[in-house]
Amino acid sequence: MAAYRSAAGFQRVLLAFKHVCLKQRCGVIICRYSTVYDPNEKTFDKILIANRGEIACRVIKTCKKMGIKTVAVHSDVDSSAVHVKMADEAVCVGPAPTSKSYLNMDAIMNAVKQTGAQAVHPGYGFLSENKEFAKRLAAEGVTFIGPDTHAIQAMGDKIESKLIAKAAKVNTIPGFDGVVKDAEEAVKIAGEIGYPVMIKASAGGGGKGMRISWNDEETREGFRFSSQEAASSFGDDRLLIEKFIDNPRHIEIQVLADKHGNALWLNERECSIQRRNQKVVEEAPSTFLDPDTRRAMGEQAVSLAKAVKYSSAGTVEFLVDSQKNFYFLEMNTRLQVEHPITECITGLDLVHQMIRIAKGYKLQQKQSDIPINGWAIESRVYAEDPYKSFGLPSIGRLSQYQEPLNLPNVRVDSGIQEGSDISIYYDPMISKLVTYGKTREEALKKMEEALDNYVIRGVTHNIPLLREIIVHPRFVSGDISTKFLPEVYPDGFKGHMLTAGERRELLATAAALYVAAQLRSQKFLGDLRVSIVPAESRQWELCVELDKGVHMLGVSRAGNNYTVEIDGEKVEVSGEWNLASALLPITINGKHRNLQCLLRTAAGEITLQYLGTSFKLRVLSKLAAYLSKHMPEKIPEDTSSILRSPMPGSVVAVSVKPGDNVAEGQEICVIEAMKMQNSMTAAKTAKVKSVHCKAGDTVGEGDLLVELE
């Protein structure tokens, strides 16, 4: 039985109030909602949010503005989550696994009955596009804040949606319109369509259950993985195959429709920056569309919505080729993750619109009322290691967390706080970082500043990748496609590549920081610890190691200003040098920089986050550097003979046993993390010495899986 408790207690109210204030402050700064929350417009007294994390917090924020009480549902591990603290009531719906909590319809229905909620907002993911859930709510007289079951069924099934799109005269991608039965039929169909093809889950979304295939072997493998991921994520393993449009843009149209036959398109969102078919950076509007193409895409999106009598907020996704030909991809019958950037350029609160529509009100706007005001960019901040396949999940506790809300025109949609756990059970998203400007250039500059000011400790995150994307010349010029990441980083993401000038800046900063720390350690409450020490030095000779390079530096100090001489060049570094602060704002040769000191040890090791990327340095005095040459070095591990898990997850399958001979590139095991399956392969041709895992095991990052001879 679901455990129920009311939102009581001064501490909880205080935390919730603090969080809401931050969110409201942010929303006011960036979105400039033109929405008027009419207190006399009757909607619902109480809404249950059947979701977690940032989207649950986002819905609660609008409900509070509308004077609606809210109910949060949560798993046992989410009992102290931010969305639980923000809501007026909270109900535990089961243990951590999603199948037993956030996908547990019986428990959520019980929560609805217990709390007397009149409506349910499903957010995105989980049960948001589940027609059975919508039917059960309707049977109980509870309003589902979303489209009706017919639209969910029609658009949720990619096969049926494609047929409806064709009938509505929406451009579609060539492909097979039926259900693919098995791997061999997939090979046959792929051959008839012509490679490359896209294999994807009929009931899927979010990049799960999706594979690109360039030959028969990849089709067989893609069918296996896609069907398994689809069954795991959606409870439906049906697949379809269609022509893969090579090097396209992914552009989507936000639609809004009421129950009275009115429908609008709220402009587009450019979502081409992706990894593993999941979006990373989005912006609105797109740099690529001209007014005529935008209008044509919008009108086709509205035509599709009207064809299924759609009523709510929804998104029609298109692939757009280099000639601005566009093809229907799918329709998401829910609020989209990246909806904030549409809110920024239109001034509409989409959650407010969804609630009004669900209650039966007509749209208040006409198509001519929908503006494009300024430019908005969203970066999805994930607990992921961007150096592994552009982002493999990371887990841990946020030991330090500080959102850049002090900056104007910055919005952060998150559902976490300092001390929150990023677990293996749920999506690794930390937040959606949104910046707004009158122009794209202004929005990009603000995003750069916001990323530099974002403090995240305790988990590995993808800020290094996000920052590199938004400053890359191709992205800045708008020359992007869904292949952007593999084209720009063909050998994988390696972090920021330092120029000679940037390298000097980094070395000088590390040296100045080292000296500042040494001077501080000599004092207590502003006075020297020992009165007999010699007068404070003003000149230092240091050795700084970076990327296996050794640099001799001369440092001189005048107050908070340091002059560092590197290879005959002088670098001026100044700042407050507050070593207890998470942020390190300094001026280097007259340029303002915001660095972060991630690590500083007594052994001279310093890790600095500079231009988004973490750099490990070692700063030693001249004498210490001389003596360190006599210290033994640790021999690196031979990674060709062992296979370690690159991420935390669960073992789905093990394909080898001790004594087996394996070829280079042969699959050894499959690891699933955050509902995505990853094939682990042999690094060389060898015999299997030992196997340290079995199907069903939970493994951590770096755990030994298999040893080769």
XYZ file of C-alpha atoms in Angstrom:
709
model
C 0.000 0.000 0.000
C 1.273 3.458 -0.822
C 2.543 5.362 2.190
C 0.852 8.764 2.496
C 2.003 11.839 4.360
C 1.098 15.523 4.267
C 3.617 18.278 3.673
C 4.072 19.483 7.216
C 6.954 20.739 9.303
C 8.693 24.094 9.364
C 11.950 22.834 7.829
C 10.224 21.283 4.858
C 8.100 24.365 4.217
C 11.198 26.567 4.465
C 13.167 24.417 1.999
C 10.261 24.308 -0.421
C 9.743 28.076 -0.150
C 13.429 28.727 -0.777
C 13.427 26.467 -3.841
C 10.251 27.965 -5.279
C 11.580 31.484 -4.755
C 14.698 30.634 -6.737
C 12.646 29.127 -9.546
C 10.188 31.992 -9.664
C 12.984 34.519 -9.646
C 14.556 32.713 -12.569
C 11.291 32.419 -14.467
C 10.559 36.115 -14.103
C 14.003 37.101 -15.360
C 14.099 35.001 -18.480
C 10.668 33.971 -19.710
C 8.770 37.216 -19.267
C 5.508 35.250 -19.382
C 2.754 37.226 -21.064
C 0.372 34.738 -19.434
C -2.148 36.199 -17.010
C -3.044 33.792 -14.196
C -6.695 34.696 -13.687
C -7.703 33.765 -10.115
C -11.368 33.784 -11.169
C -10.833 31.182 -13.905
C -11.802 27.918 -12.208
C -9.631 24.913 -13.129
C -8.729 22.294 -10.495
C -8.362 22.380 -6.720
C -5.689 19.683 -6.581
C -3.378 18.117 -9.188
C -1.206 15.035 -8.745
C 2.073 15.037 -10.689
C 2.865 11.492 -11.826
C 6.568 12.151 -12.283
C 9.746 13.142 -10.477
C 12.717 15.489 -10.717
C 12.843 18.748 -12.614
C 9.605 18.284 -14.571
C 7.619 17.639 -11.379
C 9.107 20.836 -9.896
C 8.282 22.715 -13.092
C 4.597 21.684 -12.979
C 4.338 22.487 -9.255
C 5.661 26.004 -9.890
C 2.852 26.844 -12.318
C 0.242 25.192 -10.091
C 1.301 27.469 -7.232
C 0.884 30.518 -9.483
C -2.625 29.310 -10.329
C -3.521 28.626 -6.688
C -3.755 24.857 -7.219
C -2.653 22.407 -4.507
C -0.236 19.705 -5.619
C 0.489 16.080 -4.789
C 3.903 14.531 -5.431
C 4.460 10.806 -5.869
C 7.857 9.317 -5.121
C 9.801 6.095 -4.756
C 11.351 5.243 -1.409
C 14.777 6.549 -2.509
C 13.176 9.850 -3.579
C 11.518 10.519 -0.205
C 13.695 13.602 0.380
C 13.696 14.807 -3.228
C 13.060 18.455 -4.034
C 9.741 17.800 -5.810
C 8.487 16.061 -2.664
C 9.415 19.080 -0.528
C 7.807 21.530 -2.961
C 4.430 19.748 -3.148
C 1.605 20.229 -0.647
C 1.248 16.471 -0.198
C 3.384 13.441 -0.997
C 2.713 9.746 -1.482
C 5.280 6.928 -1.706
C 4.355 4.621 -4.582
C 6.978 1.913 -4.224
C 10.664 0.993 -4.224
C 13.359 2.519 -6.448
C 12.962 0.539 -9.728
C 10.667 2.483 -12.061
C 8.536 -0.589 -12.810
C 7.632 -0.740 -9.114
C 7.098 2.984 -8.542
C 6.761 5.633 -11.256
C 5.420 3.072 -13.749
C 3.264 1.334 -11.130
C -0.219 2.340 -12.292
C -2.014 0.653 -9.391
C 0.027 2.538 -6.788
C -0.418 5.867 -8.580
C -4.171 5.307 -8.960
C -4.339 4.585 -5.215
C -2.464 7.846 -4.568
C -5.020 9.721 -6.676
C -7.893 8.239 -4.667
C -6.181 8.797 -1.300
C -5.474 12.460 -1.912
C -8.640 13.333 -3.817
C -6.699 14.790 -6.740
C -9.017 15.981 -9.516
C -6.419 15.822 -12.272
C -3.047 14.239 -13.062
C -0.184 15.877 -14.937
C 2.145 13.125 -16.235
C 5.154 15.317 -17.149
C 7.276 13.530 -19.759
C 8.511 9.930 -19.864
C 7.098 7.309 -17.480
C 3.284 7.183 -18.014
C 2.972 10.416 -20.012
C 2.129 8.639 -23.276
C 0.444 5.543 -21.833
C -3.123 5.274 -23.101
C -4.072 2.671 -20.463
C -3.176 5.116 -17.697
C -5.282 7.837 -19.329
C -8.201 5.371 -19.652
C -8.010 4.348 -15.995
C -8.025 7.976 -14.895
C -11.044 8.718 -17.100
C -12.879 5.714 -15.631
C -12.396 7.227 -12.161
C -13.559 10.661 -13.279
C -10.052 12.117 -12.967
C -8.769 14.452 -15.703
C -5.604 13.477 -17.568
C -3.718 16.701 -18.380
C -2.813 15.756 -21.912
C -4.524 14.566 -25.102
C -7.264 11.931 -25.161
C -6.521 8.225 -25.514
C -7.236 8.196 -29.258
C -4.494 10.752 -29.952
C -2.062 9.004 -27.600
C -2.714 5.682 -29.348
C -2.540 7.120 -32.855
C 0.605 9.203 -32.375
C 2.306 6.922 -29.841
C 2.450 4.084 -32.329
C 5.031 5.127 -34.921
C 3.521 2.825 -37.550
C -0.015 4.155 -37.176
C 1.181 7.763 -36.832
C 3.036 7.537 -40.125
C -0.099 6.338 -41.923
C -2.172 9.149 -40.387
C 0.510 11.687 -41.335
C 0.423 10.518 -44.944
C -3.380 10.879 -44.999
C -3.059 14.397 -43.545
C -0.642 15.301 -46.379
C 2.342 15.586 -44.050
C 5.724 14.802 -45.633
C 6.937 11.349 -44.466
C 10.164 9.332 -44.672
C 10.172 6.322 -47.047
C 10.056 3.041 -45.137
C 8.183 -0.129 -44.129
C 4.822 0.686 -42.555
C 4.272 -2.672 -40.816
C 5.725 -4.399 -37.742
C 9.052 -6.186 -38.276
C 8.731 -9.795 -37.035
C 12.327 -10.903 -36.576
C 15.960 -10.138 -37.403
C 15.913 -11.897 -40.778
C 12.820 -10.020 -41.899
C 14.557 -6.826 -40.762
C 17.506 -7.670 -43.050
C 15.145 -8.331 -45.964
C 13.222 -5.060 -45.461
C 16.431 -3.053 -45.016
C 17.735 -4.438 -48.304
C 14.529 -3.391 -50.081
C 14.562 0.145 -48.635
C 18.304 0.555 -49.184
C 20.976 1.271 -46.589
C 21.367 3.161 -44.337
C 18.169 2.438 -42.385
C 16.836 3.412 -38.964
C 15.525 0.625 -36.719
C 13.345 2.021 -33.947
C 10.762 1.066 -31.371
C 7.179 1.572 -32.487
C 6.193 2.768 -29.009
C 9.507 4.473 -28.281
C 10.970 7.871 -27.692
C 13.943 9.615 -26.089
C 16.455 7.768 -28.272
C 15.729 4.408 -26.612
C 15.157 1.356 -28.809
C 16.776 3.087 -31.776
C 19.700 1.992 -33.963
C 21.208 3.074 -37.303
C 22.242 0.221 -39.571
C 24.582 0.352 -42.573
C 24.703 -3.384 -43.447
C 23.024 -6.751 -42.786
C 25.157 -7.589 -39.734
C 24.388 -4.253 -38.073
C 20.689 -4.785 -38.849
C 20.640 -8.123 -37.010
C 22.478 -6.648 -34.038
C 20.358 -3.482 -34.089
C 17.147 -5.522 -34.131
C 18.287 -7.456 -31.045
C 19.316 -4.420 -29.006
C 16.390 -2.226 -30.102
C 13.774 -4.864 -29.275
C 15.332 -5.500 -25.847
C 15.551 -1.773 -25.035
C 11.984 -1.215 -26.270
C 10.645 -4.024 -24.084
C 12.582 -2.727 -21.074
C 11.642 0.941 -21.515
C 8.110 0.771 -22.928
C 6.858 -2.787 -22.388
C 6.440 -3.076 -26.166
C 9.139 -4.679 -28.348
C 7.580 -3.933 -31.750
C 9.964 -2.333 -34.233
C 9.720 -0.500 -37.534
C 12.319 0.288 -40.195
C 12.601 3.386 -42.345
C 15.137 5.105 -44.554
C 17.804 6.928 -42.572
C 18.158 10.499 -43.825
C 21.913 11.008 -43.718
C 23.272 14.236 -42.230
C 19.905 15.885 -41.445
C 18.836 18.509 -38.973
C 16.336 17.596 -36.256
C 13.807 20.425 -36.020
C 10.522 20.182 -34.140
C 7.359 22.265 -34.029
C 5.536 22.957 -30.772
C 1.770 22.740 -31.178
C -1.042 23.757 -28.850
C -4.640 22.664 -29.425
C -7.869 22.890 -27.430
C -11.028 20.747 -27.314
C -12.895 23.163 -29.580
C -10.973 22.548 -32.805
C -8.493 25.399 -32.405
C -4.786 24.676 -32.932
C -1.626 26.784 -33.079
C 2.033 26.215 -33.900
C 4.412 27.964 -31.500
C 7.436 28.112 -33.801
C 10.296 25.639 -33.939
C 13.103 24.256 -31.808
C 16.448 23.234 -33.313
C 17.474 19.934 -31.670
C 20.253 18.678 -33.962
C 23.023 18.409 -31.357
C 22.561 14.830 -30.176
C 24.414 11.826 -28.869
C 22.925 8.331 -29.174
C 19.798 9.954 -30.665
C 19.257 11.947 -27.461
C 19.303 15.738 -27.506
C 22.100 17.650 -25.773
C 21.734 21.304 -26.829
C 18.565 22.915 -28.217
C 17.702 26.418 -29.369
C 14.736 28.447 -30.537
C 14.347 29.612 -33.167
C 16.491 27.701 -35.686
C 19.212 29.485 -37.637
C 18.295 27.382 -40.679
C 14.619 28.055 -41.312
C 13.314 30.909 -43.407
C 9.783 32.253 -42.782
C 8.248 30.217 -45.623
C 9.721 26.898 -44.454
C 8.773 27.681 -40.851
C 5.192 28.380 -41.891
C 4.993 25.218 -44.032
C 6.286 23.048 -41.183
C 3.952 24.732 -38.698
C 0.914 24.293 -40.911
C 1.679 20.604 -41.491
C 2.148 20.092 -37.738
C -1.252 21.702 -37.058
C -2.819 19.633 -39.840
C -1.580 16.448 -38.147
C -2.837 17.605 -34.738
C -6.285 18.311 -36.154
C -6.329 14.933 -37.945
C -6.262 13.154 -34.576
C -8.420 15.769 -32.770
C -5.447 16.623 -30.584
C -6.033 18.737 -27.464
C -3.058 19.778 -25.319
C 0.575 20.746 -25.849
C 2.395 18.421 -28.238
C 5.456 18.325 -30.438
C 5.765 17.269 -34.074
C 9.326 16.300 -34.937
C 10.815 16.599 -38.414
C 14.072 15.705 -40.135
C 15.211 18.510 -42.436
C 17.783 17.968 -45.192
C 20.270 20.477 -46.597
C 17.744 21.635 -49.224
C 15.129 22.408 -46.522
C 13.007 19.405 -47.459
C 11.374 18.206 -44.249
C 9.973 14.807 -43.259
C 7.695 13.788 -40.391
C 9.550 11.804 -37.746
C 7.094 11.403 -34.871
C 4.693 13.262 -32.625
C 5.259 13.411 -28.879
C 1.895 13.633 -27.141
C 3.240 15.307 -24.008
C 5.197 18.250 -22.717
C 8.675 18.131 -24.229
C 11.884 18.278 -22.171
C 13.041 21.361 -24.073
C 9.767 23.314 -23.761
C 11.413 26.191 -21.757
C 13.061 27.684 -24.847
C 9.669 27.967 -26.556
C 8.324 29.668 -23.433
C 11.195 32.136 -23.596
C 10.574 33.310 -27.155
C 6.748 33.266 -27.020
C 6.051 34.365 -23.440
C 3.569 31.498 -22.965
C 3.534 29.218 -19.916
C 2.905 25.846 -21.571
C 1.991 24.067 -18.332
C -0.644 26.741 -17.666
C -1.977 26.243 -21.193
C -2.173 22.465 -20.698
C -4.141 22.849 -17.463
C -6.596 25.321 -19.056
C -7.114 23.074 -22.084
C -7.646 19.998 -19.887
C -10.401 21.886 -18.057
C -12.091 22.644 -21.376
C -11.219 26.294 -21.947
C -10.588 27.674 -25.426
C -7.179 28.955 -26.468
C -6.782 32.654 -25.713
C -4.381 33.280 -28.623
C -4.632 33.304 -32.400
C -1.786 32.286 -34.712
C -0.998 35.945 -35.397
C -0.467 36.466 -31.635
C 2.476 34.043 -31.483
C 5.782 35.964 -31.591
C 9.454 35.152 -31.891
C 10.969 37.437 -29.276
C 14.722 37.041 -28.973
C 16.692 33.800 -28.828
C 16.869 31.018 -26.248
C 19.346 28.159 -25.843
C 19.071 25.109 -23.595
C 21.928 22.893 -22.444
C 21.020 19.586 -20.833
C 23.336 19.179 -17.864
C 23.822 15.468 -17.196
C 25.666 13.401 -14.600
C 27.672 11.796 -17.366
C 31.285 11.327 -18.365
C 31.545 13.173 -21.718
C 34.899 11.529 -22.449
C 33.177 8.142 -22.798
C 30.977 7.947 -25.925
C 30.008 11.632 -25.422
C 28.383 10.736 -22.105
C 28.098 7.508 -20.112
C 26.140 7.791 -16.840
C 27.780 8.736 -13.556
C 26.277 8.249 -10.114
C 27.008 9.792 -6.739
C 25.975 12.437 -4.239
C 26.123 16.155 -4.998
C 28.608 17.219 -2.340
C 28.482 20.807 -3.587
C 25.917 22.342 -5.901
C 25.410 25.956 -6.961
C 23.257 27.050 -9.898
C 24.252 30.255 -11.762
C 21.029 32.034 -10.824
C 22.932 35.191 -9.889
C 23.298 35.931 -13.613
C 20.549 37.802 -15.495
C 18.650 36.041 -18.300
C 19.491 32.591 -16.928
C 16.909 29.943 -16.059
C 17.695 26.599 -14.429
C 15.013 23.895 -14.324
C 16.218 21.273 -11.849
C 14.876 18.829 -9.313
C 17.957 18.432 -7.174
C 19.893 20.316 -4.517
C 23.143 20.004 -2.619
C 23.162 16.558 -0.990
C 20.897 14.942 -3.619
C 21.824 11.514 -4.956
C 22.114 10.771 -8.670
C 21.183 7.086 -8.742
C 21.373 4.257 -11.237
C 17.585 3.959 -11.334
C 16.667 7.173 -13.138
C 17.692 9.472 -15.949
C 21.044 11.141 -15.104
C 19.838 14.658 -15.929
C 20.921 17.231 -13.352
C 19.156 20.225 -14.884
C 18.162 22.147 -17.979
C 20.257 25.304 -18.210
C 18.530 27.956 -20.323
C 19.849 31.347 -21.400
C 18.008 34.087 -23.234
C 19.078 37.106 -25.256
C 17.768 39.600 -27.756
C 20.084 37.948 -30.299
C 21.645 34.497 -30.681
C 25.082 35.956 -30.011
C 23.867 37.379 -26.708
C 22.236 34.096 -25.683
C 25.406 32.119 -26.528
C 27.621 34.502 -24.561
C 25.313 34.201 -21.580
C 25.386 30.381 -21.846
C 29.191 30.440 -21.834
C 29.151 32.561 -18.677
C 26.489 30.406 -17.009
C 28.412 27.175 -17.635
C 31.573 28.710 -16.142
C 29.585 29.725 -13.033
C 27.813 26.374 -12.561
C 29.257 24.479 -9.559
C 28.729 20.696 -9.503
C 30.771 18.449 -7.220
C 30.396 14.778 -6.326
C 29.489 13.432 -9.771
C 31.110 13.579 -13.179
C 29.168 15.972 -15.448
C 29.041 16.999 -19.094
C 29.708 20.734 -18.728
C 33.089 20.372 -20.536
C 31.277 19.049 -23.617
C 28.449 21.597 -23.440
C 30.855 24.507 -23.274
C 32.940 23.238 -26.179
C 29.807 22.835 -28.305
C 28.501 26.364 -27.785
C 31.850 28.025 -28.596
C 32.730 25.789 -31.570
C 32.926 27.795 -34.837
C 30.553 25.406 -36.620
C 27.899 25.731 -33.937
C 28.344 29.500 -33.682
C 27.867 29.815 -37.452
C 24.805 27.503 -37.387
C 26.486 24.820 -39.529
C 25.099 21.819 -37.647
C 23.364 18.488 -38.189
C 22.604 15.377 -36.139
C 26.137 14.245 -37.015
C 27.757 17.284 -35.397
C 29.412 15.454 -32.491
C 30.945 12.526 -34.428
C 32.093 14.881 -37.205
C 33.663 17.464 -34.899
C 35.109 14.839 -32.539
C 35.770 11.768 -34.740
C 38.067 10.231 -32.102
C 35.752 11.053 -29.226
C 35.571 14.135 -27.025
C 38.952 15.025 -25.501
C 38.103 18.279 -23.715
C 39.266 21.774 -24.577
C 42.443 21.885 -26.645
C 44.579 24.682 -25.205
C 46.178 27.293 -27.424
C 49.665 28.529 -26.464
C 48.167 31.659 -24.880
C 45.543 29.682 -22.937
C 48.214 27.290 -21.695
C 50.194 30.222 -20.301
C 47.044 31.576 -18.634
C 46.388 28.209 -16.973
C 49.977 27.747 -15.799
C 50.099 31.301 -14.424
C 46.790 30.835 -12.578
C 47.956 27.578 -10.990
C 51.211 29.212 -9.884
C 49.438 32.255 -8.406
C 46.920 30.011 -6.631
C 49.737 27.910 -5.171
C 51.508 30.984 -3.824
C 48.268 32.432 -2.414
C 47.619 29.142 -0.600
C 51.174 29.028 0.764
C 50.889 32.559 2.110
C 47.521 31.857 3.687
C 48.866 28.729 5.414
C 51.489 30.870 7.162
C 48.836 33.007 8.840
C 46.163 32.568 11.483
C 43.461 35.196 11.936
C 45.466 37.506 9.704
C 48.715 37.232 11.687
C 51.785 35.072 11.104
C 51.509 31.717 12.895
C 55.121 31.910 14.107
C 56.560 35.342 14.892
C 60.162 34.361 14.137
C 59.631 33.372 10.482
C 61.514 35.523 7.969
C 59.769 38.388 6.208
C 57.204 37.353 3.625
C 58.713 36.441 0.243
C 57.824 38.422 -2.839
C 59.651 36.231 -5.379
C 59.162 32.501 -6.055
C 60.678 29.978 -8.467
C 58.207 27.199 -9.223
C 57.976 24.094 -11.379
C 54.521 23.435 -12.889
C 53.628 20.134 -14.589
C 50.787 19.981 -17.131
C 50.083 17.198 -19.650
C 53.516 15.608 -19.045
C 55.151 18.956 -19.795
C 57.351 20.663 -17.198
C 57.524 24.456 -17.012
C 59.800 26.634 -14.859
C 58.018 29.791 -13.709
C 59.073 32.934 -11.901
C 56.392 34.538 -9.726
C 56.376 37.992 -8.117
C 53.592 39.466 -5.985
C 52.231 42.891 -5.140
C 49.118 42.597 -2.945
C 46.553 40.459 -4.783
C 48.363 40.920 -8.101
C 50.795 38.323 -9.410
C 53.229 38.608 -12.299
C 54.199 35.212 -13.682
C 57.052 34.815 -16.154
C 56.739 31.791 -18.478
C 59.260 31.140 -21.250
C 60.179 34.810 -21.365
C 56.527 35.984 -21.469
C 54.835 37.788 -18.578
C 51.264 37.014 -17.470
C 49.442 39.324 -15.044
C 46.967 37.544 -12.738
C 44.853 39.283 -10.115
C 41.852 38.412 -7.956
C 40.469 38.216 -4.444
C 41.880 34.669 -4.011
C 39.101 33.446 -1.740
C 40.330 29.859 -1.474
C 37.165 28.728 0.344
C 34.905 29.771 -2.539
C 33.746 27.273 -5.163
C 34.295 29.902 -7.852
C 37.589 31.632 -8.597
C 36.889 34.895 -10.450
C 40.188 36.371 -11.641
C 41.570 38.759 -14.225
C 44.296 37.483 -16.574
C 46.066 40.110 -18.672
C 42.992 42.321 -18.356
C 40.507 39.582 -19.339
C 37.937 38.372 -16.817
C 37.910 34.599 -16.313
C 35.815 32.434 -13.997
C 37.682 29.300 -12.965
C 36.898 26.632 -10.410
C 39.439 24.948 -8.162
C 38.272 21.330 -7.979
C 41.228 19.947 -6.015
C 44.216 21.293 -4.114
C 46.508 19.024 -2.069
C 49.552 19.486 0.142
C 51.556 17.613 -2.497
C 51.053 20.495 -4.940
C 48.352 18.797 -7.017
C 45.829 21.305 -8.348
C 42.833 20.571 -10.573
C 41.338 23.641 -12.249
C 38.181 23.886 -14.324
C 39.222 26.328 -17.025
C 37.129 27.113 -20.100
C 34.806 24.289 -19.011
C 37.438 21.534 -18.965
C 39.200 20.131 -15.898
C 42.999 20.243 -16.065
C 45.289 18.460 -13.630
C 48.460 20.339 -12.713
C 51.231 19.869 -10.197
C 52.982 22.891 -8.692
C 56.232 22.384 -6.783
C 58.998 24.552 -5.443
C 62.317 24.281 -7.292
C 63.756 22.052 -4.552
C 60.691 19.788 -4.339
C 60.718 19.368 -8.110
C 64.371 18.269 -8.007
C 63.702 15.729 -5.246
C 60.550 14.349 -6.937
C 62.666 13.022 -9.811
C 63.890 10.299 -7.439
C 60.375 9.073 -6.602
C 59.205 5.784 -8.245
C 56.361 6.051 -10.784
C 53.267 3.850 -10.790
C 53.169 1.460 -13.761
C 49.891 1.896 -15.705
C 47.505 -1.059 -15.954
C 47.472 -3.115 -19.181
C 43.910 -2.384 -20.290
C 44.103 -4.638 -23.374
C 43.949 -7.773 -21.186
C 41.088 -6.711 -18.944
C 37.566 -5.431 -19.452
C 36.197 -3.039 -16.862
C 32.712 -1.541 -16.751
C 32.857 2.008 -18.187
C 29.780 3.012 -16.151
C 27.543 1.873 -13.311
C 24.759 -0.445 -14.458
C 23.462 -4.002 -14.538
C 24.767 -6.959 -16.549
C 22.164 -8.040 -19.104
C 24.128 -10.850 -20.749
C 27.557 -12.499 -20.697
C 28.584 -14.088 -24.004
C 31.833 -15.857 -22.991
C 33.224 -18.279 -20.414
C 36.764 -19.120 -19.251
C 38.731 -20.893 -21.956
C 36.826 -19.347 -24.883
C 38.807 -17.763 -27.695
C 37.603 -14.255 -28.627
C 38.433 -12.038 -31.579
C 39.161 -8.318 -31.359
C 35.855 -6.435 -31.333
C 33.819 -9.503 -30.351
C 31.003 -8.907 -27.858
C 31.859 -10.153 -24.371
C 28.927 -8.839 -22.348
C 26.104 -6.285 -22.373
C 25.690 -3.601 -19.678
C 22.431 -1.694 -19.219
C 22.433 1.765 -17.631
C 19.489 4.176 -17.524
C 17.545 1.823 -19.867
C 20.271 1.990 -22.545
C 22.127 -1.196 -23.476
C 25.848 -1.069 -24.248
C 27.860 -3.866 -25.860
C 31.285 -4.455 -24.251
C 33.845 -5.885 -26.689
C 37.309 -7.469 -26.575
C 40.261 -5.120 -27.137
C 42.372 -7.894 -28.699
C 42.261 -11.484 -29.944
C 42.941 -13.736 -26.958
C 41.700 -16.530 -24.693
C 39.341 -15.730 -21.821
C 41.186 -16.223 -18.527
C 38.348 -15.496 -16.092
C 34.841 -14.006 -15.936
C 33.931 -11.893 -12.912
C 30.262 -11.164 -13.610
C 27.027 -12.856 -14.546
C 23.671 -11.763 -15.938
C 21.705 -9.824 -13.335
C 24.754 -8.483 -11.453
C 24.938 -4.793 -10.557
C 28.337 -3.304 -11.381
C 30.001 0.006 -10.637
C 32.212 2.136 -12.872
C 35.639 0.498 -13.119
C 34.527 -2.923 -11.838
C 36.422 -5.836 -13.393
C 34.224 -7.847 -15.765
C 36.507 -10.173 -17.744
C 40.236 -10.981 -17.875
C 42.027 -12.142 -21.036
C 45.292 -14.058 -21.224
